[in-house]
mmCIF file of C-alpha atoms and ligand atoms in Angstrom:
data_model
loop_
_atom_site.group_PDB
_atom_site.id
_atom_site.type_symbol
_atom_site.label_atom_id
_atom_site.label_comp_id
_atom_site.label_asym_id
_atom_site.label_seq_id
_atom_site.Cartn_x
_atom_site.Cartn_y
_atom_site.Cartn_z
ATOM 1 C CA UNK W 180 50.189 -21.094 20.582
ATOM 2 C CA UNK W 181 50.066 -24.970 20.266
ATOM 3 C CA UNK W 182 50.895 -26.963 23.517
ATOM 4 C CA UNK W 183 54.116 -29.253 23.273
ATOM 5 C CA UNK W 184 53.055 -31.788 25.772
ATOM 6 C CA UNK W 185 55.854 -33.743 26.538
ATOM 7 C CA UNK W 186 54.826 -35.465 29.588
ATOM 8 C CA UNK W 187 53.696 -38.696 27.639
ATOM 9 C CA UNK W 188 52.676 -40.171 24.447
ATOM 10 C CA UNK W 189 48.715 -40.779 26.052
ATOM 11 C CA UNK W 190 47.711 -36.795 25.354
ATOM 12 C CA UNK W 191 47.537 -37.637 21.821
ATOM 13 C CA UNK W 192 44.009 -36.525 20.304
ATOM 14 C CA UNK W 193 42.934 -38.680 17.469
ATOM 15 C CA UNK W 194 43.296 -37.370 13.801
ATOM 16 C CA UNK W 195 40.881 -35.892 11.884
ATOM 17 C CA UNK W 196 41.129 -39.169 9.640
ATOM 18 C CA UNK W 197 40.400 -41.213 12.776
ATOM 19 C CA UNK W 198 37.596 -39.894 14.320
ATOM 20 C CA UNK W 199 36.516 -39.908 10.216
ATOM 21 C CA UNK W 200 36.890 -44.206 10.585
ATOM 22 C CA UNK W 201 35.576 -43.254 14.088
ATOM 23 C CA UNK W 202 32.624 -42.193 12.565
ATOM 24 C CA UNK W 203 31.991 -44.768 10.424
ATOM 25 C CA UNK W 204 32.920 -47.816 12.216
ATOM 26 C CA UNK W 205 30.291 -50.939 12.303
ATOM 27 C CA UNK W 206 29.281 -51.821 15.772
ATOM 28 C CA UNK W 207 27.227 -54.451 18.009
ATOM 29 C CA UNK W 208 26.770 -55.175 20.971
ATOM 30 C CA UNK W 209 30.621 -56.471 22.072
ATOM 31 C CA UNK W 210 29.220 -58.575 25.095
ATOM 32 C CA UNK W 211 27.869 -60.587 23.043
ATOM 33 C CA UNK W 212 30.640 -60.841 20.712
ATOM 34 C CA UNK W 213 28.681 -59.226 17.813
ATOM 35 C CA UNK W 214 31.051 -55.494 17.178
ATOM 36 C CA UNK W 215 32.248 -56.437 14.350
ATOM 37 C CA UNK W 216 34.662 -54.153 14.476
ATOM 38 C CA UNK W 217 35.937 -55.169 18.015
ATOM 39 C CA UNK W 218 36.241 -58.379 16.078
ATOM 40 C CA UNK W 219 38.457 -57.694 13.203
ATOM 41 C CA UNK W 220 40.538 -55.751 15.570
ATOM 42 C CA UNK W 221 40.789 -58.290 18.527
ATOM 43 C CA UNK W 222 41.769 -60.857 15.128
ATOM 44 C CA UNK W 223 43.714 -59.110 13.479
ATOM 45 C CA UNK W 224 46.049 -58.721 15.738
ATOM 46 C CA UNK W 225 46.057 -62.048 17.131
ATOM 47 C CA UNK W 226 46.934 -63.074 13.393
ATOM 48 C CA UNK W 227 49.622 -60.746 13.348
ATOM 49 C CA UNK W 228 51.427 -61.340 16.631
ATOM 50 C CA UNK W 229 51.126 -65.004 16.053
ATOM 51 C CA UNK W 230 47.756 -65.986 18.744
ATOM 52 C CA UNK W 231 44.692 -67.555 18.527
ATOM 53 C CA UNK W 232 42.837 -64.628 19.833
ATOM 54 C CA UNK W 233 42.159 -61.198 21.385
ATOM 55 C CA UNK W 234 40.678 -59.051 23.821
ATOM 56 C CA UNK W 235 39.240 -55.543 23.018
ATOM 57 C CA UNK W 236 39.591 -53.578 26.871
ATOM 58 C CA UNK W 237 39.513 -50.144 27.815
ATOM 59 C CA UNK W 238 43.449 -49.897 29.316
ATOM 60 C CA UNK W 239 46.729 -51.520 29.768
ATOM 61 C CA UNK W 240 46.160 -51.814 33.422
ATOM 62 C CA UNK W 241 43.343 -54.078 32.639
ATOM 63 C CA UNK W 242 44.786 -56.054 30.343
ATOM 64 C CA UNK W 243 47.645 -56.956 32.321
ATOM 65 C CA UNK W 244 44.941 -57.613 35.181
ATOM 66 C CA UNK W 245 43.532 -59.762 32.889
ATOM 67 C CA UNK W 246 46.146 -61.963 31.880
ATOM 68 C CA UNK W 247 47.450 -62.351 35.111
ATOM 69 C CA UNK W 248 44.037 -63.642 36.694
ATOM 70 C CA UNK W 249 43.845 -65.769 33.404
ATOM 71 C CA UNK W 250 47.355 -67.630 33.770
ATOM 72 C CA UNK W 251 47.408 -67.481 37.896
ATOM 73 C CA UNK W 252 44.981 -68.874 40.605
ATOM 74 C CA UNK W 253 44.761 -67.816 44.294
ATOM 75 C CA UNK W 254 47.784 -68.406 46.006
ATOM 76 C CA UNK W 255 49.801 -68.257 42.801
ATOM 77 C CA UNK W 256 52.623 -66.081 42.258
ATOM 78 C CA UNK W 257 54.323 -64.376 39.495
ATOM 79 C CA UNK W 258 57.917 -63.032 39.163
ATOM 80 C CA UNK W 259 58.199 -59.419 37.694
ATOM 81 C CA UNK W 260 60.512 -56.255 37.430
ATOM 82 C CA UNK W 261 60.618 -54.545 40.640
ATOM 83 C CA UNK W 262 60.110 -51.305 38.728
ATOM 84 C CA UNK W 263 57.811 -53.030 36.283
ATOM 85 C CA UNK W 264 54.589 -51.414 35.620
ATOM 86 C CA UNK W 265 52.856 -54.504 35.976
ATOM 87 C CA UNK W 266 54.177 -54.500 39.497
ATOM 88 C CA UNK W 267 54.773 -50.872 40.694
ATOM 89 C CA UNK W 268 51.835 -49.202 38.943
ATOM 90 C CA UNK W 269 49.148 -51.130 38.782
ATOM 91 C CA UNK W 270 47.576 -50.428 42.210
ATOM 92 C CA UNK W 271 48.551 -54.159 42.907
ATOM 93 C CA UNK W 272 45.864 -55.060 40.969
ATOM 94 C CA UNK W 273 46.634 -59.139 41.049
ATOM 95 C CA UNK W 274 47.041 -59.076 44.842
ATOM 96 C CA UNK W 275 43.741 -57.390 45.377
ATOM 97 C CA UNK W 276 41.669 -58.739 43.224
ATOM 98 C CA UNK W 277 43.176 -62.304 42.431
ATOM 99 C CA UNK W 278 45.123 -63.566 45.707
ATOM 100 C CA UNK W 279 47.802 -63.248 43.439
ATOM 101 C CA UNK W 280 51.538 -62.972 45.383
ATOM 102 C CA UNK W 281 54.211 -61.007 42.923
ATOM 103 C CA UNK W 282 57.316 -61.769 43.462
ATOM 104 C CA UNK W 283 59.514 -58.474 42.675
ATOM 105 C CA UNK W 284 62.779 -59.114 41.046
ATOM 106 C CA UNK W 285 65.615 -56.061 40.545
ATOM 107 C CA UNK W 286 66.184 -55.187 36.924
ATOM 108 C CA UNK W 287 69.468 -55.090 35.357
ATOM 109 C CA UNK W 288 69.948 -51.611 33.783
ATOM 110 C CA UNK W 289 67.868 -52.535 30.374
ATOM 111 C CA UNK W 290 64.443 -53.588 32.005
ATOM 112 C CA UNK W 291 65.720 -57.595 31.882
ATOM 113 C CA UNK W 292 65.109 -59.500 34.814
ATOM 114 C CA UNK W 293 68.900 -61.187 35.117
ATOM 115 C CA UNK W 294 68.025 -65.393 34.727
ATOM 116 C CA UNK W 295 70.005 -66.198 37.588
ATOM 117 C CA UNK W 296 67.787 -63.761 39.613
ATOM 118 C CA UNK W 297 64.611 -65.775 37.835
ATOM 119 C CA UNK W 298 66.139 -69.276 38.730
ATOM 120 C CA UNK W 299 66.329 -67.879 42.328
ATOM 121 C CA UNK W 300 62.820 -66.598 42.848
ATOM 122 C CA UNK W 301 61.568 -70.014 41.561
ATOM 123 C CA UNK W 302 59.695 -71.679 44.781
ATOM 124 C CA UNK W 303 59.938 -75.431 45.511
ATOM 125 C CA UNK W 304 56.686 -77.303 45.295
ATOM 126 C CA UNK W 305 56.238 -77.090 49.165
ATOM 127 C CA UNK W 306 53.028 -75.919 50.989
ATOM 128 C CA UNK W 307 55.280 -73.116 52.747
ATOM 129 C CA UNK W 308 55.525 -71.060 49.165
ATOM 130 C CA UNK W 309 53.612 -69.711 46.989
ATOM 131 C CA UNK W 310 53.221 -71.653 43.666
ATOM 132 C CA UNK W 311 55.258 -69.439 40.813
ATOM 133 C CA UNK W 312 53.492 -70.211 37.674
ATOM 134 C CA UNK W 313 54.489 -67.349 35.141
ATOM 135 C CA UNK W 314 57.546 -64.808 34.448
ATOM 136 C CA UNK W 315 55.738 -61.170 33.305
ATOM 137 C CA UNK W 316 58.162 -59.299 31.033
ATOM 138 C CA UNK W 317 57.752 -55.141 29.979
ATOM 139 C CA UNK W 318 59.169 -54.326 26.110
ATOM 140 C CA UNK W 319 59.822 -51.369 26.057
ATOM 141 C CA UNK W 320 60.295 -50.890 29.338
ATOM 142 C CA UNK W 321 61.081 -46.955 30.318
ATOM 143 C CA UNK W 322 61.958 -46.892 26.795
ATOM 144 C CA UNK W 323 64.350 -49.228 26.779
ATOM 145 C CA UNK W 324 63.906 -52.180 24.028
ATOM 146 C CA UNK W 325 64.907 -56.201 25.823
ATOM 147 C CA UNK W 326 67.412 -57.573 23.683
ATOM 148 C CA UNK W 327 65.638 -60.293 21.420
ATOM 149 C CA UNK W 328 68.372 -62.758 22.524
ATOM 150 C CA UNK W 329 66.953 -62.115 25.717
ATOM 151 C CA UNK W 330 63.902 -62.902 24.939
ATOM 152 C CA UNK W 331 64.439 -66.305 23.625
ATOM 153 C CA UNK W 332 66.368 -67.126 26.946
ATOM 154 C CA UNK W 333 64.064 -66.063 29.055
ATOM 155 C CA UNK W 334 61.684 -68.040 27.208
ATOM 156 C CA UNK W 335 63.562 -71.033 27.278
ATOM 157 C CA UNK W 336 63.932 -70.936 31.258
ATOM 158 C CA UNK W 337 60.490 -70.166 32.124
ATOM 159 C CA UNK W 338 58.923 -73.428 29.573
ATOM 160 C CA UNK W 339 62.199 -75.932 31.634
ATOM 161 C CA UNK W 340 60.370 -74.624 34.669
ATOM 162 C CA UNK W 341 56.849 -74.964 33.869
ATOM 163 C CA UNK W 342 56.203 -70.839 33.789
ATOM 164 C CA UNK W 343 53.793 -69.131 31.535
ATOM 165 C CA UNK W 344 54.994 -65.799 30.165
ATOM 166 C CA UNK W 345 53.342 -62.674 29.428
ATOM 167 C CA UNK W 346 54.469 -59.586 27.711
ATOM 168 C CA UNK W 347 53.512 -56.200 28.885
ATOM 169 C CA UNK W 348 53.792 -54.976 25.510
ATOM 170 C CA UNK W 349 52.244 -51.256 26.056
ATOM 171 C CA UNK W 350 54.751 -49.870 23.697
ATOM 172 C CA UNK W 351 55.745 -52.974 21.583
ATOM 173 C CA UNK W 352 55.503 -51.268 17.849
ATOM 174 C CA UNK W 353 58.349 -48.957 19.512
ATOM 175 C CA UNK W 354 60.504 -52.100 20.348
ATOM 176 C CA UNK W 355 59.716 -53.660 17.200
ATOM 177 C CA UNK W 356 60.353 -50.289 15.049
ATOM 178 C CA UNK W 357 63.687 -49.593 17.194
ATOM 179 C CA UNK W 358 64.646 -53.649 16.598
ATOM 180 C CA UNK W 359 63.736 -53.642 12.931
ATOM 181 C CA UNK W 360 62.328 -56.549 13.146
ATOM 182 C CA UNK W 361 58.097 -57.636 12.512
ATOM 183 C CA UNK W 362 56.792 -57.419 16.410
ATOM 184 C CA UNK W 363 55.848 -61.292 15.811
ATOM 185 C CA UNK W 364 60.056 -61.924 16.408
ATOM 186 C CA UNK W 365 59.043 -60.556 19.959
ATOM 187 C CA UNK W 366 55.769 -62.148 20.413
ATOM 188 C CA UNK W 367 56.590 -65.418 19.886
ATOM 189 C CA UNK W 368 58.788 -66.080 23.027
ATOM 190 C CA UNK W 369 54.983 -64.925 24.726
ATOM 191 C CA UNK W 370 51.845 -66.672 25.826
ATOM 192 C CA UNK W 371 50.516 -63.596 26.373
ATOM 193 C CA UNK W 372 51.203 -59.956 25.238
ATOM 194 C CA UNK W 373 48.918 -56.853 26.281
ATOM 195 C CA UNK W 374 49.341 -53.577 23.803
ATOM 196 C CA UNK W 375 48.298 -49.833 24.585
ATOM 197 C CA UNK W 376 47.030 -48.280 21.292
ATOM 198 C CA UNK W 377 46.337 -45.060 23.357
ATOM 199 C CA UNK W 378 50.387 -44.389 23.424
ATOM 200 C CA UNK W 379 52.629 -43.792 20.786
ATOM 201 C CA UNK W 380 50.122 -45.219 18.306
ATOM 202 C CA UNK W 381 47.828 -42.627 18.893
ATOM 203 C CA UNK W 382 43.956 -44.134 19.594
ATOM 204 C CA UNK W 383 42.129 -42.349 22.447
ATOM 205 C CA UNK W 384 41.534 -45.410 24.236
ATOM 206 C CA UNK W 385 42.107 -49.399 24.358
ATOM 207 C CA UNK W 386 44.333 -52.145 24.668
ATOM 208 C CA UNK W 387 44.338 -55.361 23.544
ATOM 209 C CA UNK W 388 45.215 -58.969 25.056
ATOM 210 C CA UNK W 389 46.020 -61.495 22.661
ATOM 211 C CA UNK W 390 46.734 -65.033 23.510
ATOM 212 C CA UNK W 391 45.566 -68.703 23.016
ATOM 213 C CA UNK W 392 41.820 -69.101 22.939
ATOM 214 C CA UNK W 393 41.678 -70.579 26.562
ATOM 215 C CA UNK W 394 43.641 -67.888 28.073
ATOM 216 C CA UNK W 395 41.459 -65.412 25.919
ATOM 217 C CA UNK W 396 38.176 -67.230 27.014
ATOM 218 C CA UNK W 397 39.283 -66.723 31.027
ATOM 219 C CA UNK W 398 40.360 -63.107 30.269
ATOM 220 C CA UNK W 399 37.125 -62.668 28.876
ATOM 221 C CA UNK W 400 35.159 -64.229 31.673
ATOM 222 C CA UNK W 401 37.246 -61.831 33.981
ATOM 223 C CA UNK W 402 36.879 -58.756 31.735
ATOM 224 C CA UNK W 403 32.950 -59.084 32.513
ATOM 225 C CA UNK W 404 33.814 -59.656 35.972
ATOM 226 C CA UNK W 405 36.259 -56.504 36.691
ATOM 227 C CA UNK W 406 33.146 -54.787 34.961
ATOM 228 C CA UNK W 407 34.510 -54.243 31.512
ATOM 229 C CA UNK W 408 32.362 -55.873 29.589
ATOM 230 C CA UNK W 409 31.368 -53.192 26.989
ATOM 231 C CA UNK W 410 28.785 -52.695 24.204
ATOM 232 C CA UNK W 411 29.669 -50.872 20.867
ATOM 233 C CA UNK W 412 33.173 -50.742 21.437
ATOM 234 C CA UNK W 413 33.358 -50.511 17.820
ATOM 235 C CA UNK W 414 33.645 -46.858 17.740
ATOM 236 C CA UNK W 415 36.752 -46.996 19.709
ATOM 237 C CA UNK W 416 38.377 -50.127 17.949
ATOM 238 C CA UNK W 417 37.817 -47.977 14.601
ATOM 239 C CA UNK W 418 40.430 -46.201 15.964
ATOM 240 C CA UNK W 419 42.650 -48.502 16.674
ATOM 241 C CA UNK W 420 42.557 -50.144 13.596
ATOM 242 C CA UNK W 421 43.387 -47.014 11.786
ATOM 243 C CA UNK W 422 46.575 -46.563 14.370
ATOM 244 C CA UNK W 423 47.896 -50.136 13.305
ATOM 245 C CA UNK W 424 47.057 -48.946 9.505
ATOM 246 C CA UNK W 425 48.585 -45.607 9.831
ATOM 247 C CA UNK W 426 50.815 -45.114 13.051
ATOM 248 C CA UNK W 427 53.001 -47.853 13.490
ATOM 249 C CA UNK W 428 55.564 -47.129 10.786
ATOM 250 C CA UNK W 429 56.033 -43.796 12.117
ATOM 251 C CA UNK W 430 56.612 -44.621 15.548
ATOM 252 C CA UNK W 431 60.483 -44.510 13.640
ATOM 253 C CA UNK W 432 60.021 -40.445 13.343
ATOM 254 C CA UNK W 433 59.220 -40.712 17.394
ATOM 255 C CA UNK W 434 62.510 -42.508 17.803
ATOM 256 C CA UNK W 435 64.705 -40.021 15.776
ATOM 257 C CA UNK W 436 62.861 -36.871 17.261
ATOM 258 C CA UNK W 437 63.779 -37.870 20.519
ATOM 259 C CA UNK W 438 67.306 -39.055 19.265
ATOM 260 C CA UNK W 439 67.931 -35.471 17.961
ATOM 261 C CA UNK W 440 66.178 -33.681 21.319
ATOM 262 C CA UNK W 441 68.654 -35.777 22.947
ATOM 263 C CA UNK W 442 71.707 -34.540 21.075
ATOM 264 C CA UNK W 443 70.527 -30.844 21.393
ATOM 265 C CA UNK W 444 70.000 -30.769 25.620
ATOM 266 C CA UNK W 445 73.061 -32.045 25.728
ATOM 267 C CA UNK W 446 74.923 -29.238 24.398
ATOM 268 C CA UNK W 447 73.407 -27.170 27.275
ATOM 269 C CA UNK W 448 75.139 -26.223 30.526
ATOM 270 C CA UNK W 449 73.096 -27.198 33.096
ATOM 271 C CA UNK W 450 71.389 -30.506 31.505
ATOM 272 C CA UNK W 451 72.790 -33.704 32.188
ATOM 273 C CA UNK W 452 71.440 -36.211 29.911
ATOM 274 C CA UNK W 453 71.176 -39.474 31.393
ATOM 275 C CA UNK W 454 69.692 -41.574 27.781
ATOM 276 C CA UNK W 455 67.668 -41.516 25.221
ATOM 277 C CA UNK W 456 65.654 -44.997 24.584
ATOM 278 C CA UNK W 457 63.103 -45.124 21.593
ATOM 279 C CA UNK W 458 60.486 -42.332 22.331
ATOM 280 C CA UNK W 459 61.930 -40.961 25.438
ATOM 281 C CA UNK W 460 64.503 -38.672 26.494
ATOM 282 C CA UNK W 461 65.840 -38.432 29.991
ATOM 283 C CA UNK W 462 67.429 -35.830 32.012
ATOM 284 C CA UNK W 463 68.792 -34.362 35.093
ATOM 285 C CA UNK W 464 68.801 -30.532 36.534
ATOM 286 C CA UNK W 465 69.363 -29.023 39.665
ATOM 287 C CA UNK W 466 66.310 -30.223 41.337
ATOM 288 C CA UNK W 467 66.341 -26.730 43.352
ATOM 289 C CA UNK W 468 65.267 -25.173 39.823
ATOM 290 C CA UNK W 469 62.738 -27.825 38.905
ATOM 291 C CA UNK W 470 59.892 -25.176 40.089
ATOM 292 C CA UNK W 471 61.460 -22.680 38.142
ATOM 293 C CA UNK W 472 62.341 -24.286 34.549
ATOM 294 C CA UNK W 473 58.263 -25.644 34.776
ATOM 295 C CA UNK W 474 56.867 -22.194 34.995
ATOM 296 C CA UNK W 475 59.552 -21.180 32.212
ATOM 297 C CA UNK W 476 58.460 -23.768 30.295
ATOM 298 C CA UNK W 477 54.925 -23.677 30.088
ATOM 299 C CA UNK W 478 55.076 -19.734 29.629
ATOM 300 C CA UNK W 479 57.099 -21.574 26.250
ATOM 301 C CA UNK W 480 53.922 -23.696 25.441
ATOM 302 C CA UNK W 481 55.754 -26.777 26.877
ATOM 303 C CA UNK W 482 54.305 -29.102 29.200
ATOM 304 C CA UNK W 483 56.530 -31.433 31.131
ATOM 305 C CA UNK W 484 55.686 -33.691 34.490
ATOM 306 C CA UNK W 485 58.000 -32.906 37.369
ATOM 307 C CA UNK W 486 57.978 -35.272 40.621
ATOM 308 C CA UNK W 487 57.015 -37.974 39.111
ATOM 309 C CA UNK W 488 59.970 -39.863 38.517
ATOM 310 C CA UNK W 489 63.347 -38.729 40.040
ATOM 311 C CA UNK W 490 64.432 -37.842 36.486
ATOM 312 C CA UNK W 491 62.592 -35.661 34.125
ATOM 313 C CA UNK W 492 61.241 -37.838 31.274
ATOM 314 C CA UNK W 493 60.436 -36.196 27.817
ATOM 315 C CA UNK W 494 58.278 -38.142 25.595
ATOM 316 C CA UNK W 495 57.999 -37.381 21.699
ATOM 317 C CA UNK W 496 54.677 -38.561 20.133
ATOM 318 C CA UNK W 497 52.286 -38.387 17.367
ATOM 319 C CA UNK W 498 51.478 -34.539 18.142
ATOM 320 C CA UNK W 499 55.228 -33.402 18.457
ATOM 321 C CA UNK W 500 56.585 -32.545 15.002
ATOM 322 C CA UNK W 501 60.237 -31.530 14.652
ATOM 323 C CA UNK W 502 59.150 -27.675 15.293
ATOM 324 C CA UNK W 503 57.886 -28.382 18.599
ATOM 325 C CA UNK W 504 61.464 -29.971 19.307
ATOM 326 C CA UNK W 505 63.024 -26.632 18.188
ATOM 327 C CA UNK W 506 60.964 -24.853 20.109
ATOM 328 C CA UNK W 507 61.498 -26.815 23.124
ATOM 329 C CA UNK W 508 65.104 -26.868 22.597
ATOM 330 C CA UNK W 509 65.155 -23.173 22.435
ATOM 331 C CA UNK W 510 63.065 -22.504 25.767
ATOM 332 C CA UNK W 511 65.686 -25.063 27.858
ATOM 333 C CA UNK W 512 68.268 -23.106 26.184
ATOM 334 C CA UNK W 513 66.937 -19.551 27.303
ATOM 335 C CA UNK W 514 66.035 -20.753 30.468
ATOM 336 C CA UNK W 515 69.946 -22.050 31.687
ATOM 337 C CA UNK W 516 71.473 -19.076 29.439
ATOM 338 C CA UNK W 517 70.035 -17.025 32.202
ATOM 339 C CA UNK W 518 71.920 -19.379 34.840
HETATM 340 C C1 PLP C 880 50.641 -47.155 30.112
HETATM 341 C C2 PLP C 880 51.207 -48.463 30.491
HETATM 342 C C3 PLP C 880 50.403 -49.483 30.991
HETATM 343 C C4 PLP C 880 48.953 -49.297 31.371
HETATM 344 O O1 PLP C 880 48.159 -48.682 30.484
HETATM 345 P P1 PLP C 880 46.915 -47.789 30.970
HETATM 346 O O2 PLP C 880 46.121 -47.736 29.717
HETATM 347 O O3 PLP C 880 47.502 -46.481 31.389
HETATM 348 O O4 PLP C 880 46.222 -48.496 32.062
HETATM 349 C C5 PLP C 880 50.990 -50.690 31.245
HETATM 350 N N1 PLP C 880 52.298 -50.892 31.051
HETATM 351 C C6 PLP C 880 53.106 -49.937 30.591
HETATM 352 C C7 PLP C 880 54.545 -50.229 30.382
HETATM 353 C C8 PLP C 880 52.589 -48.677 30.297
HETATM 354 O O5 PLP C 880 53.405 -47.729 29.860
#
């Protein structure tokens, strides 16, 4: 019986087509800046998301490590969603390894960080504060896509007070796809945007920064210096070429997969459906039967991850296809039918 893992959209295995451009992917030494397949990757999608450059690296984490050591110095801050991965799960990454402060900021109920919140976390040029030099942004964020309007006001407060901005863009093909619009209309409010192409989009492993060439260059410098400078990288930025060739389209079957799981739980007794946001479904049950409905459902075939969040999140992906949502609608419904 195939597994339905629904826990996240990083268990993805690659394709048989990808580990086929896998295979035959041209590679170099990337330290030296000679993969050329690193290369077209780390261009093209600078070209597409409007930069000068990119930044082939092994995970998100480090790519939002990255840009934050590239826009901040020591004893620089930088104002982000309290529940913000960039913040929350990150290991505090920019505070251990950069002196750099955050400055947590509560989210409104769509991931924004409200302006007037922004305007208040600004410090005064004064030696008792920190110096805030850039607002950090997450699209999607839990799913949830930041309103492009949003975006451009966000974007116009942080340039009036002298802020970078970077995107944690780990799932930004879902917020483009879900917005219909090219993922450049979200890009461009950014100096910086990091992008997972081991999520929804399917590639085993990488991220990539993109961003001007100066930022780039310091990312780069720190890349080598957080130990992840790497050598033919090639094979793995095969892969996530053939993601932004092949998966980003279909991120939309994701979206209405998870749309239509939705609908179905919450027909059942039992299930309280709290939302549904682009590839991700979330629910409540009687935490006293948590336990129970995970042993029901993996005798199903059906992963899930319990105790994690307070809610139980169920993410559709590239190896969920609309039987594995029947079938998973079918073991939640045998499970509360028993009651
Ligand atoms: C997964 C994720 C990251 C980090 O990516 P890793 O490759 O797991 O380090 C960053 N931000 C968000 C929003 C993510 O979902």
């Amino acid at each position: 019986m195939d597994m339905i893992d629904l826990r996240s959209d990083t268990v993805t295995r690659p394709t048989a087509a990808m580990r086929e451009a896998m295979l035959r992917a041209e590679v170099g030494d990337d330290v030296y800046g000679e993969d050329p397949t690193v290369n077209v990757l780390q261009q093209r999608l600078a070209d597409e998301l409007g930069f000068d450059a990119g930044l082939f690296v092994p995970s998100g984490t480090q790519s939002n490590l990255l840009a934050l050591l590239a826009h901040c110095e020591r004893g620089d801050e930088y104002l982000v969603g309290m529940d913000a991965h960039t913040y929350k799960f990150e290991g505090g990454g920019a505070a251990v390894l950069g002196s750099i402060q955050p400055q947590p900021i509560v989210q409104a109920a769509d991931g924004s960080l409200p302006l007037t919140s922004i305007e208040a976390a600004i410090k005064p040029v004064d030696p008792h504060f920190a110096r805030t030099r850039l607002l950090a942004l997450e699209n999607t964020w839990h799913g949830r896509t930041l309103p492009l309007d949003y975006l451009g006001a966000a974007h116009e407060l942080a340039r009036s007070r002298g802020l970078g901005l970077h995107l944690d863009g780990a799932r930004l093909f879902n917020a483009a796809v879900a917005c219909d619009v090219p993922a450049r209309e979200i890009t461009r409010h950014f100096d910086t945007v990091s992008i997972c192409l081991s999520k929804g989009l399917g590639a085993p492993v990488g991220s990539v920064l993109v961003g001007s060439q100066t930022l780039i260059d310091k990312a780069r410098r720190w890349r080598k210096v957080t130990g992840g400078g790497w050598r033919q990288a090639g094979i793995l930025a095969a892969a996530g070429l053939h993601a932004l060739d092949h998966h980003v389209a279909r991120l939309a079957d994701d979206h209405r997969r998870a749309a239509y799981l939705a609908g179905r739980l919450r027909e059942i007794a039992g299930i309280d459906l709290l939302g549904q946001h682009t590839n991700m479904v979330f629910i409540d049950v009687p935490a006293e039967r948590l336990r129970e409905l995970d042993v029901h459902l993996r005798e199903a075939g059906i992963r899930i991850s319990i105790g994690y969040l307070p809610t139980l999140r169920l993410v559709t992906h590239l190896d969920i296809d609309d039987q594995g949502i029947e079938r998973t609608v079918e073991a939640f419904r045998g499970f509360f039918a028993q009651g």
